[in-house]
Amino acid sequence: MPTRRATAQPKFQNAFLLRDAAANRGTAFSVQARATLGLQGLLPPAIETPDQQVARVMDNVRRQATDLDRYVYLSALRERNETLFYRTVLDHLGETLPLVYTPTVGQACQAFSRIFQAPRGLYITAQDRGRIREILRHWPQQQVRVIVVTDGSRILGLGDLGANGMGIPIGKLDLYVACGGVAPKACLPVMLDAGTDNTALREDPFYLGLRQPRLQSEAYDTLLAEFVAAVQEVYPGVLLQFEDFSNANAFALLHRYHHQLCCFNDDIQGTGAMGLAGLYSALRLTGEQLIEQQILFAGAGEAALGIATMVTAAMVAQGLSPEQARGHCWLMDSKGLVVAAREDLAEHKRPYAHAHAPLQGLQAAVAELRPSVLIGASGTPSLFSQPVLRELTRGTARPIVFALSNPTSKAECTAQQAYEWTDGQAIFASGSPFPPVTLGGRTLVPGQSNNAYIFPGMGLGILASGATHVSDAMFFAAAQALADQVSDTDLQCGRVFPGQERLRDVAAAVATRVAEVAFAQGLATCSRPADPGAAIKAMMYKPDYPPLPPD
Ligand code: NAI
Protein backbone atom coordinates (compact mmCIF):
# COMPACT_ATOMS: atom_id res chain seq x y z
CA MET A 1 0.00 0.00 0.00
CA PRO A 2 1.34 3.43 -0.86
CA THR A 3 2.20 5.39 2.25
CA ARG A 4 0.94 8.94 2.64
CA ARG A 5 3.57 11.59 2.50
CA ALA A 6 4.42 12.96 5.92
CA THR A 7 3.23 16.56 6.32
CA ALA A 8 4.52 19.30 8.54
CA GLN A 9 2.40 19.99 11.61
CA PRO A 10 0.14 22.98 10.94
CA LYS A 11 0.99 25.91 13.18
CA PHE A 12 -2.48 26.29 14.63
CA GLN A 13 -1.33 28.66 17.33
CA ASN A 14 0.05 31.02 14.71
CA ALA A 15 -3.04 30.84 12.55
CA PHE A 16 -4.96 31.94 15.64
CA LEU A 17 -2.93 35.17 15.55
CA LEU A 18 -5.26 36.22 12.76
CA ARG A 19 -8.21 35.73 15.11
CA ASP A 20 -6.61 37.58 18.03
CA ALA A 21 -7.70 41.21 17.68
CA ALA A 22 -4.90 42.52 19.91
CA ALA A 23 -2.12 40.75 17.98
CA ASN A 24 -3.53 40.64 14.45
CA ARG A 25 -1.89 42.75 11.76
CA GLY A 26 -3.85 41.35 8.81
CA THR A 27 -2.25 42.28 5.51
CA ALA A 28 0.47 44.23 7.36
CA PHE A 29 2.27 41.02 8.43
CA SER A 30 5.61 41.26 6.62
CA VAL A 31 7.03 38.54 4.34
CA GLN A 32 9.44 37.55 7.06
CA ALA A 33 6.78 37.49 9.79
CA ARG A 34 4.53 35.35 7.59
CA ALA A 35 7.40 32.91 7.06
CA THR A 36 8.50 32.66 10.67
CA LEU A 37 4.97 32.55 12.08
CA GLY A 38 3.62 30.02 9.59
CA LEU A 39 1.12 32.46 8.12
CA GLN A 40 2.04 31.88 4.45
CA GLY A 41 -1.06 31.10 2.44
CA LEU A 42 -3.37 32.32 5.19
CA LEU A 43 -3.32 35.89 3.90
CA PRO A 44 -3.60 37.38 0.42
CA PRO A 45 -0.11 37.98 -1.01
CA ALA A 46 -0.10 41.78 -0.85
CA ILE A 47 1.87 43.27 2.03
CA GLU A 48 0.36 46.57 3.11
CA THR A 49 1.47 49.41 5.31
CA PRO A 50 -0.84 50.46 8.15
CA ASP A 51 -1.63 53.63 6.18
CA GLN A 52 -2.79 51.55 3.20
CA GLN A 53 -4.94 49.49 5.53
CA VAL A 54 -6.50 52.64 7.00
CA ALA A 55 -7.22 53.91 3.49
CA ARG A 56 -9.12 50.69 2.64
CA VAL A 57 -11.06 50.84 5.90
CA MET A 58 -12.10 54.43 5.24
CA ASP A 59 -13.08 53.54 1.68
CA ASN A 60 -15.31 50.82 3.10
CA VAL A 61 -16.69 53.12 5.79
CA ARG A 62 -17.65 55.71 3.19
CA ARG A 63 -19.32 53.15 0.94
CA GLN A 64 -21.71 51.96 3.66
CA ALA A 65 -25.31 53.07 3.18
CA THR A 66 -26.00 54.52 6.63
CA ASP A 67 -24.12 55.69 9.70
CA LEU A 68 -25.45 52.69 11.60
CA ASP A 69 -23.91 50.43 8.93
CA ARG A 70 -20.65 52.33 9.39
CA TYR A 71 -20.87 51.72 13.15
CA VAL A 72 -21.41 48.00 12.57
CA TYR A 73 -18.53 47.83 10.10
CA LEU A 74 -16.13 49.63 12.46
CA SER A 75 -17.22 47.51 15.44
CA ALA A 76 -16.50 44.35 13.46
CA LEU A 77 -13.08 45.73 12.56
CA ARG A 78 -12.32 46.30 16.26
CA GLU A 79 -13.05 42.62 16.92
CA ARG A 80 -10.68 41.56 14.08
CA ASN A 81 -7.82 44.04 14.31
CA GLU A 82 -7.89 46.35 17.31
CA THR A 83 -4.78 48.34 16.34
CA LEU A 84 -6.14 49.11 12.87
CA PHE A 85 -9.48 50.16 14.37
CA TYR A 86 -7.90 52.66 16.76
CA ARG A 87 -5.46 53.88 14.13
CA THR A 88 -8.36 54.55 11.76
CA VAL A 89 -10.38 56.33 14.43
CA LEU A 90 -7.40 58.47 15.43
CA ASP A 91 -6.30 59.30 11.88
CA HIS A 92 -9.85 60.37 10.93
CA LEU A 93 -11.23 61.62 14.24
CA GLY A 94 -13.51 64.26 12.74
CA GLU A 95 -15.18 61.67 10.52
CA THR A 96 -15.16 58.65 12.83
CA LEU A 97 -16.04 60.21 16.18
CA PRO A 98 -19.68 60.78 15.21
CA LEU A 99 -19.78 57.12 14.09
CA VAL A 100 -18.22 55.40 17.09
CA TYR A 101 -19.79 57.83 19.55
CA THR A 102 -22.56 60.45 19.49
CA PRO A 103 -24.77 60.71 17.59
CA THR A 104 -24.58 57.27 15.91
CA VAL A 105 -24.06 55.43 19.20
CA GLY A 106 -27.64 56.43 20.08
CA GLN A 107 -29.01 54.53 17.08
CA ALA A 108 -26.59 51.70 17.83
CA CYS A 109 -27.96 51.36 21.36
CA GLN A 110 -31.55 51.41 20.09
CA ALA A 111 -30.65 48.63 17.63
CA PHE A 112 -28.11 46.89 19.89
CA SER A 113 -29.89 43.53 20.15
CA ARG A 114 -30.35 43.41 16.39
CA ILE A 115 -26.85 44.43 15.30
CA PHE A 116 -25.14 42.32 17.99
CA GLN A 117 -22.34 40.18 16.56
CA ALA A 118 -19.80 39.51 19.32
CA PRO A 119 -19.79 40.18 23.04
CA ARG A 120 -17.54 42.93 24.36
CA GLY A 121 -17.10 43.85 28.01
CA LEU A 122 -18.78 42.30 31.03
CA TYR A 123 -22.49 41.76 31.63
CA ILE A 124 -23.39 41.61 35.31
CA THR A 125 -27.05 41.12 36.08
CA ALA A 126 -29.50 41.31 38.95
CA GLN A 127 -29.32 37.51 39.04
CA ASP A 128 -25.59 37.61 39.79
CA ARG A 129 -25.98 38.91 43.31
CA GLY A 130 -23.57 37.06 45.59
CA ARG A 131 -21.09 36.22 42.81
CA ILE A 132 -20.12 39.53 41.24
CA ARG A 133 -16.48 39.19 42.35
CA GLU A 134 -16.29 35.84 40.60
CA ILE A 135 -17.71 37.34 37.40
CA LEU A 136 -15.28 40.26 37.46
CA ARG A 137 -12.48 37.70 37.69
CA HIS A 138 -13.71 36.08 34.46
CA TRP A 139 -12.43 39.08 32.53
CA PRO A 140 -9.26 37.87 30.81
CA GLN A 141 -7.20 41.06 31.27
CA GLN A 142 -5.42 41.63 34.58
CA GLN A 143 -4.33 45.22 33.92
CA VAL A 144 -7.73 46.94 34.00
CA ARG A 145 -7.35 50.60 35.05
CA VAL A 146 -10.62 52.19 33.86
CA ILE A 147 -14.14 50.77 34.09
CA VAL A 148 -17.07 52.56 32.49
CA VAL A 149 -20.34 51.21 33.85
CA THR A 150 -23.96 51.89 32.98
CA ASP A 151 -27.23 50.34 34.04
CA GLY A 152 -28.81 51.49 30.77
CA SER A 153 -31.52 53.46 32.55
CA ARG A 154 -30.99 56.83 30.80
CA ILE A 155 -29.11 56.37 27.58
CA LEU A 156 -28.32 59.81 26.10
CA GLY A 157 -31.74 61.47 25.84
CA LEU A 158 -33.33 58.17 24.77
CA GLY A 159 -34.48 56.88 28.15
CA ASP A 160 -34.34 53.33 29.48
CA LEU A 161 -32.67 51.06 26.91
CA GLY A 162 -31.82 48.27 29.34
CA ALA A 163 -28.90 46.07 28.33
CA ASN A 164 -28.87 47.74 24.91
CA GLY A 165 -27.14 50.61 26.70
CA MET A 166 -23.88 48.61 26.57
CA GLY A 167 -23.03 50.63 23.45
CA ILE A 168 -22.27 53.59 25.70
CA PRO A 169 -19.47 52.13 27.89
CA ILE A 170 -17.98 50.54 24.77
CA GLY A 171 -18.05 53.87 22.90
CA LYS A 172 -16.70 55.88 25.84
CA LEU A 173 -13.80 53.49 26.26
CA ASP A 174 -13.03 53.66 22.55
CA LEU A 175 -12.51 57.38 23.13
CA TYR A 176 -10.39 56.68 26.20
CA VAL A 177 -8.09 54.69 23.93
CA ALA A 178 -8.14 56.81 20.77
CA CYS A 179 -8.14 60.26 22.40
CA GLY A 180 -6.93 59.65 25.94
CA GLY A 181 -4.17 57.25 24.97
CA VAL A 182 -5.22 54.66 27.57
CA ALA A 183 -4.17 51.17 26.45
CA PRO A 184 -7.07 48.99 25.21
CA LYS A 185 -6.20 46.23 27.70
CA ALA A 186 -6.63 48.75 30.55
CA CYS A 187 -10.29 49.39 29.62
CA LEU A 188 -13.32 47.42 30.76
CA PRO A 189 -16.90 48.25 29.69
CA VAL A 190 -19.56 46.96 32.08
CA MET A 191 -23.31 46.60 31.70
CA LEU A 192 -24.95 46.31 35.09
CA ASP A 193 -28.25 44.83 34.00
CA ALA A 194 -30.76 45.55 36.75
CA GLY A 195 -33.70 44.82 34.42
CA THR A 196 -35.61 47.33 32.31
CA ASP A 197 -38.88 49.20 32.65
CA ASN A 198 -39.05 49.54 28.88
CA THR A 199 -41.82 47.04 28.16
CA ALA A 200 -41.32 47.20 24.39
CA LEU A 201 -37.77 45.95 24.93
CA ARG A 202 -38.85 43.20 27.31
CA GLU A 203 -41.25 41.98 24.63
CA ASP A 204 -38.75 42.29 21.77
CA PRO A 205 -37.87 38.74 20.66
CA PHE A 206 -34.27 39.79 19.95
CA TYR A 207 -33.69 41.59 23.27
CA LEU A 208 -30.51 40.32 24.94
CA GLY A 209 -30.94 41.68 28.46
CA LEU A 210 -32.85 40.50 31.52
CA ARG A 211 -36.59 40.44 30.83
CA GLN A 212 -37.70 41.74 34.18
CA PRO A 213 -38.67 45.12 35.66
CA ARG A 214 -35.80 47.15 37.04
CA LEU A 215 -34.68 46.48 40.58
CA GLN A 216 -35.76 49.33 42.83
CA SER A 217 -34.69 50.89 46.14
CA GLU A 218 -32.92 48.50 48.48
CA ALA A 219 -32.53 45.67 45.98
CA TYR A 220 -30.92 48.07 43.49
CA ASP A 221 -28.67 49.66 46.10
CA THR A 222 -27.53 46.22 47.27
CA LEU A 223 -26.58 45.24 43.71
CA LEU A 224 -24.62 48.47 43.28
CA ALA A 225 -22.91 48.11 46.66
CA GLU A 226 -21.81 44.57 45.83
CA PHE A 227 -20.55 45.69 42.43
CA VAL A 228 -18.53 48.60 43.84
CA ALA A 229 -17.02 46.45 46.61
CA ALA A 230 -16.13 43.74 44.09
CA VAL A 231 -14.49 46.28 41.78
CA GLN A 232 -12.37 47.60 44.65
CA GLU A 233 -11.30 44.08 45.58
CA VAL A 234 -10.61 42.70 42.11
CA TYR A 235 -9.15 45.88 40.58
CA PRO A 236 -7.86 48.00 43.48
CA GLY A 237 -7.20 51.61 42.51
CA VAL A 238 -9.22 51.37 39.29
CA LEU A 239 -11.02 54.47 38.00
CA LEU A 240 -14.79 53.82 37.91
CA GLN A 241 -16.82 56.05 35.61
CA PHE A 242 -20.60 56.04 36.08
CA GLU A 243 -22.36 56.62 32.81
CA ASP A 244 -25.97 57.19 31.77
CA PHE A 245 -27.63 56.24 35.04
CA SER A 246 -31.09 57.69 35.54
CA ASN A 247 -31.27 61.01 37.27
CA ALA A 248 -32.11 60.00 40.86
CA ASN A 249 -29.65 57.10 40.95
CA ALA A 250 -26.84 59.13 39.33
CA PHE A 251 -26.87 61.80 42.03
CA ALA A 252 -27.26 59.25 44.82
CA LEU A 253 -24.41 57.04 43.56
CA LEU A 254 -22.04 59.95 43.16
CA HIS A 255 -22.90 61.23 46.61
CA ARG A 256 -22.45 57.75 48.14
CA TYR A 257 -19.24 56.67 46.43
CA HIS A 258 -17.14 59.68 45.49
CA HIS A 259 -15.34 59.70 48.85
CA GLN A 260 -15.03 55.91 48.91
CA LEU A 261 -13.16 55.23 45.70
CA CYS A 262 -11.68 56.78 42.60
CA CYS A 263 -14.86 57.48 40.62
CA PHE A 264 -16.81 60.16 38.83
CA ASN A 265 -20.03 60.66 36.94
CA ASP A 266 -19.36 61.98 33.47
CA ASP A 267 -22.96 63.08 32.84
CA ILE A 268 -22.81 65.38 35.88
CA GLN A 269 -19.18 66.32 36.43
CA GLY A 270 -17.75 65.85 32.93
CA THR A 271 -20.62 67.83 31.43
CA GLY A 272 -20.10 70.49 34.10
CA ALA A 273 -16.47 70.98 33.09
CA MET A 274 -17.30 70.91 29.38
CA GLY A 275 -20.10 73.48 29.83
CA LEU A 276 -17.92 75.84 31.86
CA ALA A 277 -15.15 75.61 29.26
CA GLY A 278 -17.68 76.48 26.53
CA LEU A 279 -18.81 79.51 28.51
CA TYR A 280 -15.24 80.71 29.06
CA SER A 281 -14.67 80.57 25.29
CA ALA A 282 -17.97 82.23 24.43
CA LEU A 283 -17.14 85.08 26.80
CA ARG A 284 -13.89 85.67 24.93
CA LEU A 285 -16.16 86.51 21.98
CA THR A 286 -18.47 88.84 23.89
CA GLY A 287 -15.72 90.37 26.02
CA GLU A 288 -17.86 89.93 29.14
CA GLN A 289 -17.19 88.34 32.53
CA LEU A 290 -18.77 85.15 33.82
CA ILE A 291 -20.16 86.94 36.87
CA GLU A 292 -22.08 89.29 34.56
CA GLN A 293 -24.11 86.43 33.09
CA GLN A 294 -27.65 85.36 33.86
CA ILE A 295 -27.93 81.69 32.92
CA LEU A 296 -31.19 79.88 32.25
CA PHE A 297 -31.07 76.11 32.02
CA ALA A 298 -33.88 74.32 30.17
CA GLY A 299 -33.58 71.08 32.13
CA ALA A 300 -32.71 70.49 35.76
CA GLY A 301 -31.15 67.06 35.53
CA GLU A 302 -27.64 65.68 35.60
CA ALA A 303 -26.22 67.83 32.79
CA ALA A 304 -27.82 71.10 33.92
CA LEU A 305 -26.91 70.59 37.59
CA GLY A 306 -23.38 69.57 36.63
CA ILE A 307 -22.85 72.78 34.67
CA ALA A 308 -24.60 74.95 37.27
CA THR A 309 -22.34 73.52 39.99
CA MET A 310 -19.19 74.25 37.99
CA VAL A 311 -20.35 77.73 37.02
CA THR A 312 -21.16 78.51 40.64
CA ALA A 313 -17.71 77.33 41.74
CA ALA A 314 -16.10 79.47 39.04
CA MET A 315 -18.09 82.55 40.12
CA VAL A 316 -17.11 81.95 43.74
CA ALA A 317 -13.48 81.80 42.62
CA GLN A 318 -14.08 85.22 41.04
CA GLY A 319 -15.26 86.68 44.34
CA LEU A 320 -19.01 86.01 44.66
CA SER A 321 -20.50 84.26 47.65
CA PRO A 322 -22.00 80.81 46.88
CA GLU A 323 -25.46 82.28 47.33
CA GLN A 324 -24.77 85.20 44.99
CA ALA A 325 -23.26 82.79 42.44
CA ARG A 326 -26.26 80.46 42.52
CA GLY A 327 -28.46 83.51 41.98
CA HIS A 328 -26.99 83.74 38.46
CA CYS A 329 -28.27 80.26 37.58
CA TRP A 330 -31.97 79.54 36.99
CA LEU A 331 -33.31 76.10 36.17
CA MET A 332 -36.49 74.90 34.47
CA ASP A 333 -37.66 71.33 34.56
CA SER A 334 -40.63 69.60 32.93
CA LYS A 335 -42.94 71.19 35.52
CA GLY A 336 -41.77 74.78 35.11
CA LEU A 337 -39.30 77.16 36.72
CA VAL A 338 -37.48 75.70 39.71
CA VAL A 339 -38.61 78.00 42.53
CA ALA A 340 -38.55 77.81 46.32
CA ALA A 341 -42.34 77.55 46.57
CA ARG A 342 -42.42 74.21 44.74
CA GLU A 343 -42.88 71.21 46.96
CA ASP A 344 -42.11 68.59 44.31
CA LEU A 345 -38.39 69.33 43.98
CA ALA A 346 -35.71 66.67 44.29
CA GLU A 347 -32.95 67.50 46.77
CA HIS A 348 -30.31 68.23 44.12
CA LYS A 349 -32.45 71.06 42.64
CA ARG A 350 -33.05 72.80 46.00
CA PRO A 351 -29.89 74.98 45.99
CA TYR A 352 -31.15 76.60 42.78
CA ALA A 353 -34.77 77.03 43.87
CA HIS A 354 -34.91 80.81 44.12
CA ALA A 355 -37.67 82.94 45.61
CA HIS A 356 -39.92 83.64 42.63
CA ALA A 357 -43.51 83.06 41.62
CA PRO A 358 -44.11 79.73 39.85
CA LEU A 359 -43.76 80.13 36.10
CA GLN A 360 -44.55 77.87 33.14
CA GLY A 361 -43.19 77.95 29.60
CA LEU A 362 -39.69 78.69 28.38
CA GLN A 363 -40.62 81.80 26.43
CA ALA A 364 -42.23 83.33 29.53
CA ALA A 365 -39.14 82.47 31.59
CA VAL A 366 -36.84 84.08 29.03
CA ALA A 367 -39.00 87.21 28.99
CA GLU A 368 -39.08 87.36 32.78
CA LEU A 369 -35.45 86.53 33.62
CA ARG A 370 -33.72 88.07 30.60
CA PRO A 371 -30.88 85.51 30.50
CA SER A 372 -27.73 86.14 28.49
CA VAL A 373 -27.08 82.38 28.33
CA LEU A 374 -29.64 79.69 27.45
CA ILE A 375 -28.54 76.09 28.00
CA GLY A 376 -30.71 73.20 26.85
CA ALA A 377 -30.27 69.89 28.68
CA SER A 378 -33.86 68.72 28.57
CA GLY A 379 -33.85 65.88 26.04
CA THR A 380 -36.75 67.76 24.41
CA PRO A 381 -36.44 68.47 20.69
CA SER A 382 -37.46 71.89 19.31
CA LEU A 383 -37.75 73.42 22.79
CA PHE A 384 -35.73 76.42 21.55
CA SER A 385 -38.47 77.55 19.17
CA GLN A 386 -38.39 80.67 17.03
CA PRO A 387 -40.41 82.71 19.58
CA VAL A 388 -38.07 81.59 22.40
CA LEU A 389 -34.91 82.57 20.53
CA ARG A 390 -36.46 85.84 19.29
CA GLU A 391 -37.37 86.66 22.90
CA LEU A 392 -33.83 85.85 23.99
CA THR A 393 -32.36 88.22 21.38
CA ARG A 394 -34.60 91.03 22.60
CA GLY A 395 -32.79 90.98 25.94
CA THR A 396 -29.18 90.45 24.90
CA ALA A 397 -27.17 91.43 21.85
CA ARG A 398 -25.07 88.23 21.60
CA PRO A 399 -26.91 85.40 23.33
CA ILE A 400 -25.01 82.25 24.20
CA VAL A 401 -27.11 79.26 23.18
CA PHE A 402 -26.04 75.71 24.01
CA ALA A 403 -28.46 73.02 22.79
CA LEU A 404 -26.84 70.07 24.51
CA SER A 405 -29.42 67.31 24.23
CA ASN A 406 -28.32 64.16 22.42
CA PRO A 407 -28.68 62.51 20.03
CA THR A 408 -29.39 64.91 17.15
CA SER A 409 -33.10 64.02 17.19
CA LYS A 410 -33.33 65.41 20.74
CA ALA A 411 -31.46 68.70 20.22
CA GLU A 412 -33.39 71.74 21.51
CA CYS A 413 -32.70 73.43 18.15
CA THR A 414 -30.43 73.00 15.16
CA ALA A 415 -27.46 75.24 14.39
CA GLN A 416 -29.34 76.67 11.39
CA GLN A 417 -32.29 77.60 13.60
CA ALA A 418 -30.10 79.09 16.32
CA TYR A 419 -28.28 81.35 13.89
CA GLU A 420 -31.31 82.24 11.74
CA TRP A 421 -33.63 83.06 14.62
CA THR A 422 -31.04 85.30 16.31
CA ASP A 423 -30.02 87.01 13.04
CA GLY A 424 -26.61 85.36 13.23
CA GLN A 425 -25.89 86.78 16.70
CA ALA A 426 -26.03 83.55 18.73
CA ILE A 427 -22.85 81.95 19.99
CA PHE A 428 -23.98 78.41 19.51
CA ALA A 429 -22.79 74.96 20.53
CA SER A 430 -24.62 71.64 20.51
CA GLY A 431 -24.24 68.18 22.02
CA SER A 432 -24.52 66.49 18.61
CA PRO A 433 -22.71 67.78 15.55
CA PHE A 434 -24.31 70.15 13.05
CA PRO A 435 -22.76 71.27 9.76
CA PRO A 436 -21.56 74.87 9.27
CA VAL A 437 -24.22 77.42 8.40
CA THR A 438 -23.85 80.25 5.90
CA LEU A 439 -25.87 83.32 6.77
CA GLY A 440 -25.59 86.74 5.11
CA GLY A 441 -22.35 85.68 3.41
CA ARG A 442 -20.77 84.60 6.72
CA THR A 443 -19.99 80.97 7.52
CA LEU A 444 -20.57 80.03 11.13
CA VAL A 445 -19.16 76.78 12.49
CA PRO A 446 -21.05 75.41 15.49
CA GLY A 447 -18.92 73.93 18.25
CA GLN A 448 -19.73 70.46 19.52
CA SER A 449 -19.95 70.41 23.29
CA ASN A 450 -18.85 66.84 23.51
CA ASN A 451 -17.72 65.36 26.83
CA ALA A 452 -14.99 63.68 24.81
CA TYR A 453 -13.08 66.92 25.37
CA ILE A 454 -13.00 66.20 29.10
CA PHE A 455 -13.27 62.58 30.22
CA PRO A 456 -10.38 60.98 28.28
CA GLY A 457 -8.01 63.63 29.67
CA MET A 458 -9.52 63.30 33.15
CA GLY A 459 -8.93 59.57 33.07
CA LEU A 460 -5.42 59.90 31.71
CA GLY A 461 -4.48 62.49 34.34
CA ILE A 462 -5.88 60.29 37.10
CA LEU A 463 -3.99 57.23 35.84
CA ALA A 464 -0.77 59.18 35.29
CA SER A 465 -0.78 60.53 38.84
CA GLY A 466 -2.22 57.37 40.41
CA ALA A 467 -4.89 59.58 42.03
CA THR A 468 -6.84 57.80 44.74
CA HIS A 469 -9.88 60.07 44.42
CA VAL A 470 -11.40 62.48 41.93
CA SER A 471 -11.79 66.02 43.27
CA ASP A 472 -13.91 68.95 42.10
CA ALA A 473 -10.70 70.91 41.63
CA MET A 474 -9.66 68.40 38.96
CA PHE A 475 -12.80 69.14 36.93
CA PHE A 476 -12.25 72.84 37.38
CA ALA A 477 -8.69 72.47 36.08
CA ALA A 478 -9.96 70.33 33.19
CA ALA A 479 -12.41 73.09 32.18
CA GLN A 480 -9.67 75.70 32.19
CA ALA A 481 -7.32 73.44 30.24
CA LEU A 482 -10.00 72.83 27.60
CA ALA A 483 -10.84 76.53 27.29
CA ASP A 484 -7.14 77.28 26.80
CA GLN A 485 -7.10 74.93 23.82
CA VAL A 486 -9.63 77.06 21.89
CA SER A 487 -7.70 79.20 19.43
CA ASP A 488 -8.55 82.66 18.09
CA THR A 489 -9.12 80.97 14.71
CA ASP A 490 -11.72 78.68 16.30
CA LEU A 491 -13.45 81.68 17.81
CA GLN A 492 -13.38 83.72 14.61
CA CYS A 493 -15.71 81.21 12.93
CA GLY A 494 -17.89 80.99 16.04
CA ARG A 495 -16.53 77.72 17.38
CA VAL A 496 -16.21 77.66 21.17
CA PHE A 497 -14.58 74.23 21.31
CA PRO A 498 -11.43 73.07 19.50
CA GLY A 499 -11.76 71.02 16.31
CA GLN A 500 -12.24 67.34 16.98
CA GLU A 501 -9.09 66.44 15.10
CA ARG A 502 -7.28 67.97 18.11
CA LEU A 503 -8.92 65.72 20.69
CA ARG A 504 -5.72 63.87 21.51
CA ASP A 505 -3.77 67.08 22.15
CA VAL A 506 -6.68 68.34 24.24
CA ALA A 507 -6.66 65.12 26.29
CA ALA A 508 -2.93 65.50 26.95
CA ALA A 509 -3.41 69.13 28.06
CA VAL A 510 -6.38 68.24 30.29
CA ALA A 511 -4.52 65.27 31.76
CA THR A 512 -1.49 67.39 32.62
CA ARG A 513 -3.60 69.92 34.55
CA VAL A 514 -5.59 67.18 36.27
CA ALA A 515 -2.43 65.36 37.33
CA GLU A 516 -0.97 68.62 38.65
CA VAL A 517 -4.05 69.02 40.86
CA ALA A 518 -3.65 65.44 42.10
CA PHE A 519 0.00 66.14 43.00
CA ALA A 520 -0.86 69.46 44.63
CA GLN A 521 -3.79 68.06 46.64
CA GLY A 522 -1.85 65.06 47.89
CA LEU A 523 -4.14 62.64 46.05
CA ALA A 524 -1.39 61.17 43.86
CA THR A 525 0.28 57.86 44.61
CA CYS A 526 2.95 58.32 41.91
CA SER A 527 5.80 60.77 42.36
CA ARG A 528 5.63 63.92 40.26
CA PRO A 529 7.84 63.71 37.17
CA ALA A 530 10.04 66.72 36.39
CA ASP A 531 7.88 67.49 33.35
CA PRO A 532 4.40 65.99 33.84
CA GLY A 533 3.23 67.12 30.38
CA ALA A 534 6.06 65.32 28.61
CA ALA A 535 5.69 62.25 30.84
CA ILE A 536 1.97 62.05 30.06
CA LYS A 537 2.51 62.36 26.32
CA ALA A 538 5.15 59.63 26.48
CA MET A 539 2.84 57.20 28.28
CA MET A 540 -0.06 57.58 25.83
CA TYR A 541 -0.98 54.46 23.87
CA LYS A 542 -0.26 54.71 20.16
CA PRO A 543 -2.07 52.45 17.72
CA ASP A 544 1.10 50.80 16.36
CA TYR A 545 1.19 47.05 15.90
CA PRO A 546 2.53 45.30 19.00
CA PRO A 547 5.74 43.25 18.83
CA LEU A 548 5.40 39.92 17.11
CA PRO A 549 5.08 36.86 19.32
CA PRO A 550 8.15 34.60 19.48
CA ASP A 551 8.13 31.91 16.80
P1 NAI B 1 -31.89 64.07 33.06
O1 NAI B 1 -32.95 63.06 32.80
O2 NAI B 1 -31.10 63.99 34.30
O3 NAI B 1 -32.57 65.54 33.02
C1 NAI B 1 -33.48 65.99 32.07
C2 NAI B 1 -34.12 67.24 32.62
O4 NAI B 1 -34.90 67.87 31.61
C3 NAI B 1 -35.08 66.96 33.80
O5 NAI B 1 -34.83 67.91 34.81
C4 NAI B 1 -36.46 67.19 33.19
O6 NAI B 1 -37.42 67.60 34.12
C5 NAI B 1 -36.13 68.30 32.20
N1 NAI B 1 -37.12 68.50 31.16
C6 NAI B 1 -37.81 67.59 30.45
N2 NAI B 1 -38.65 68.20 29.59
C7 NAI B 1 -38.47 69.53 29.76
C8 NAI B 1 -39.04 70.67 29.17
N3 NAI B 1 -39.96 70.58 28.22
N4 NAI B 1 -38.62 71.89 29.60
C9 NAI B 1 -37.68 72.02 30.55
N5 NAI B 1 -37.11 70.95 31.15
C10 NAI B 1 -37.50 69.73 30.75
O7 NAI B 1 -30.95 64.06 31.81
P2 NAI B 1 -29.48 64.67 31.66
O8 NAI B 1 -28.48 63.68 32.04
O9 NAI B 1 -29.43 65.98 32.33
O10 NAI B 1 -29.38 64.83 30.08
C11 NAI B 1 -30.24 65.71 29.40
C12 NAI B 1 -29.81 65.77 27.94
O11 NAI B 1 -28.53 66.36 27.85
C13 NAI B 1 -29.71 64.41 27.27
O12 NAI B 1 -30.26 64.51 25.98
C14 NAI B 1 -28.25 64.14 27.20
O13 NAI B 1 -27.90 63.34 26.10
C15 NAI B 1 -27.71 65.54 27.04
N6 NAI B 1 -26.32 65.66 27.49
C16 NAI B 1 -25.43 66.27 26.67
C17 NAI B 1 -24.11 66.38 27.01
C18 NAI B 1 -23.18 67.11 26.09
O14 NAI B 1 -23.54 67.88 25.29
N7 NAI B 1 -21.93 66.90 26.18
C19 NAI B 1 -23.60 65.81 28.25
C20 NAI B 1 -24.63 65.25 29.10
C21 NAI B 1 -25.94 65.17 28.71
CSV table of C-alpha atoms in Angstrom, one decimal, residues 145 236-239 261-262 457-470 474 511 514-519 521-529 536 539:
chain,number,residue,atom,x,y,z
A,145,ARG,CA,-7.4,50.6,35.0
A,236,PRO,CA,-7.9,48.0,43.5
A,237,GLY,CA,-7.2,51.6,42.5
A,238,VAL,CA,-9.2,51.4,39.3
A,239,LEU,CA,-11.0,54.5,38.0
A,261,LEU,CA,-13.2,55.2,45.7
A,262,CYS,CA,-11.7,56.8,42.6
A,457,GLY,CA,-8.0,63.6,29.7
A,458,MET,CA,-9.5,63.3,33.2
A,459,GLY,CA,-8.9,59.6,33.1
A,460,LEU,CA,-5.4,59.9,31.7
A,461,GLY,CA,-4.5,62.5,34.3
A,462,ILE,CA,-5.9,60.3,37.1
A,463,LEU,CA,-4.0,57.2,35.8
A,464,ALA,CA,-0.8,59.2,35.3
A,465,SER,CA,-0.8,60.5,38.8
A,466,GLY,CA,-2.2,57.4,40.4
A,467,ALA,CA,-4.9,59.6,42.0
A,468,THR,CA,-6.8,57.8,44.7
A,469,HIS,CA,-9.9,60.1,44.4
A,470,VAL,CA,-11.4,62.5,41.9
A,474,MET,CA,-9.7,68.4,39.0
A,511,ALA,CA,-4.5,65.3,31.8
A,514,VAL,CA,-5.6,67.2,36.3
A,515,ALA,CA,-2.4,65.4,37.3
A,516,GLU,CA,-1.0,68.6,38.7
A,517,VAL,CA,-4.1,69.0,40.9
A,518,ALA,CA,-3.7,65.4,42.1
A,519,PHE,CA,0.0,66.1,43.0
A,521,GLN,CA,-3.8,68.1,46.6
A,522,GLY,CA,-1.8,65.1,47.9
A,523,LEU,CA,-4.1,62.6,46.1
A,524,ALA,CA,-1.4,61.2,43.9
A,525,THR,CA,0.3,57.9,44.6
A,526,CYS,CA,2.9,58.3,41.9
A,527,SER,CA,5.8,60.8,42.4
A,528,ARG,CA,5.6,63.9,40.3
A,529,PRO,CA,7.8,63.7,37.2
A,536,ILE,CA,2.0,62.1,30.1
A,539,MET,CA,2.8,57.2,28.3
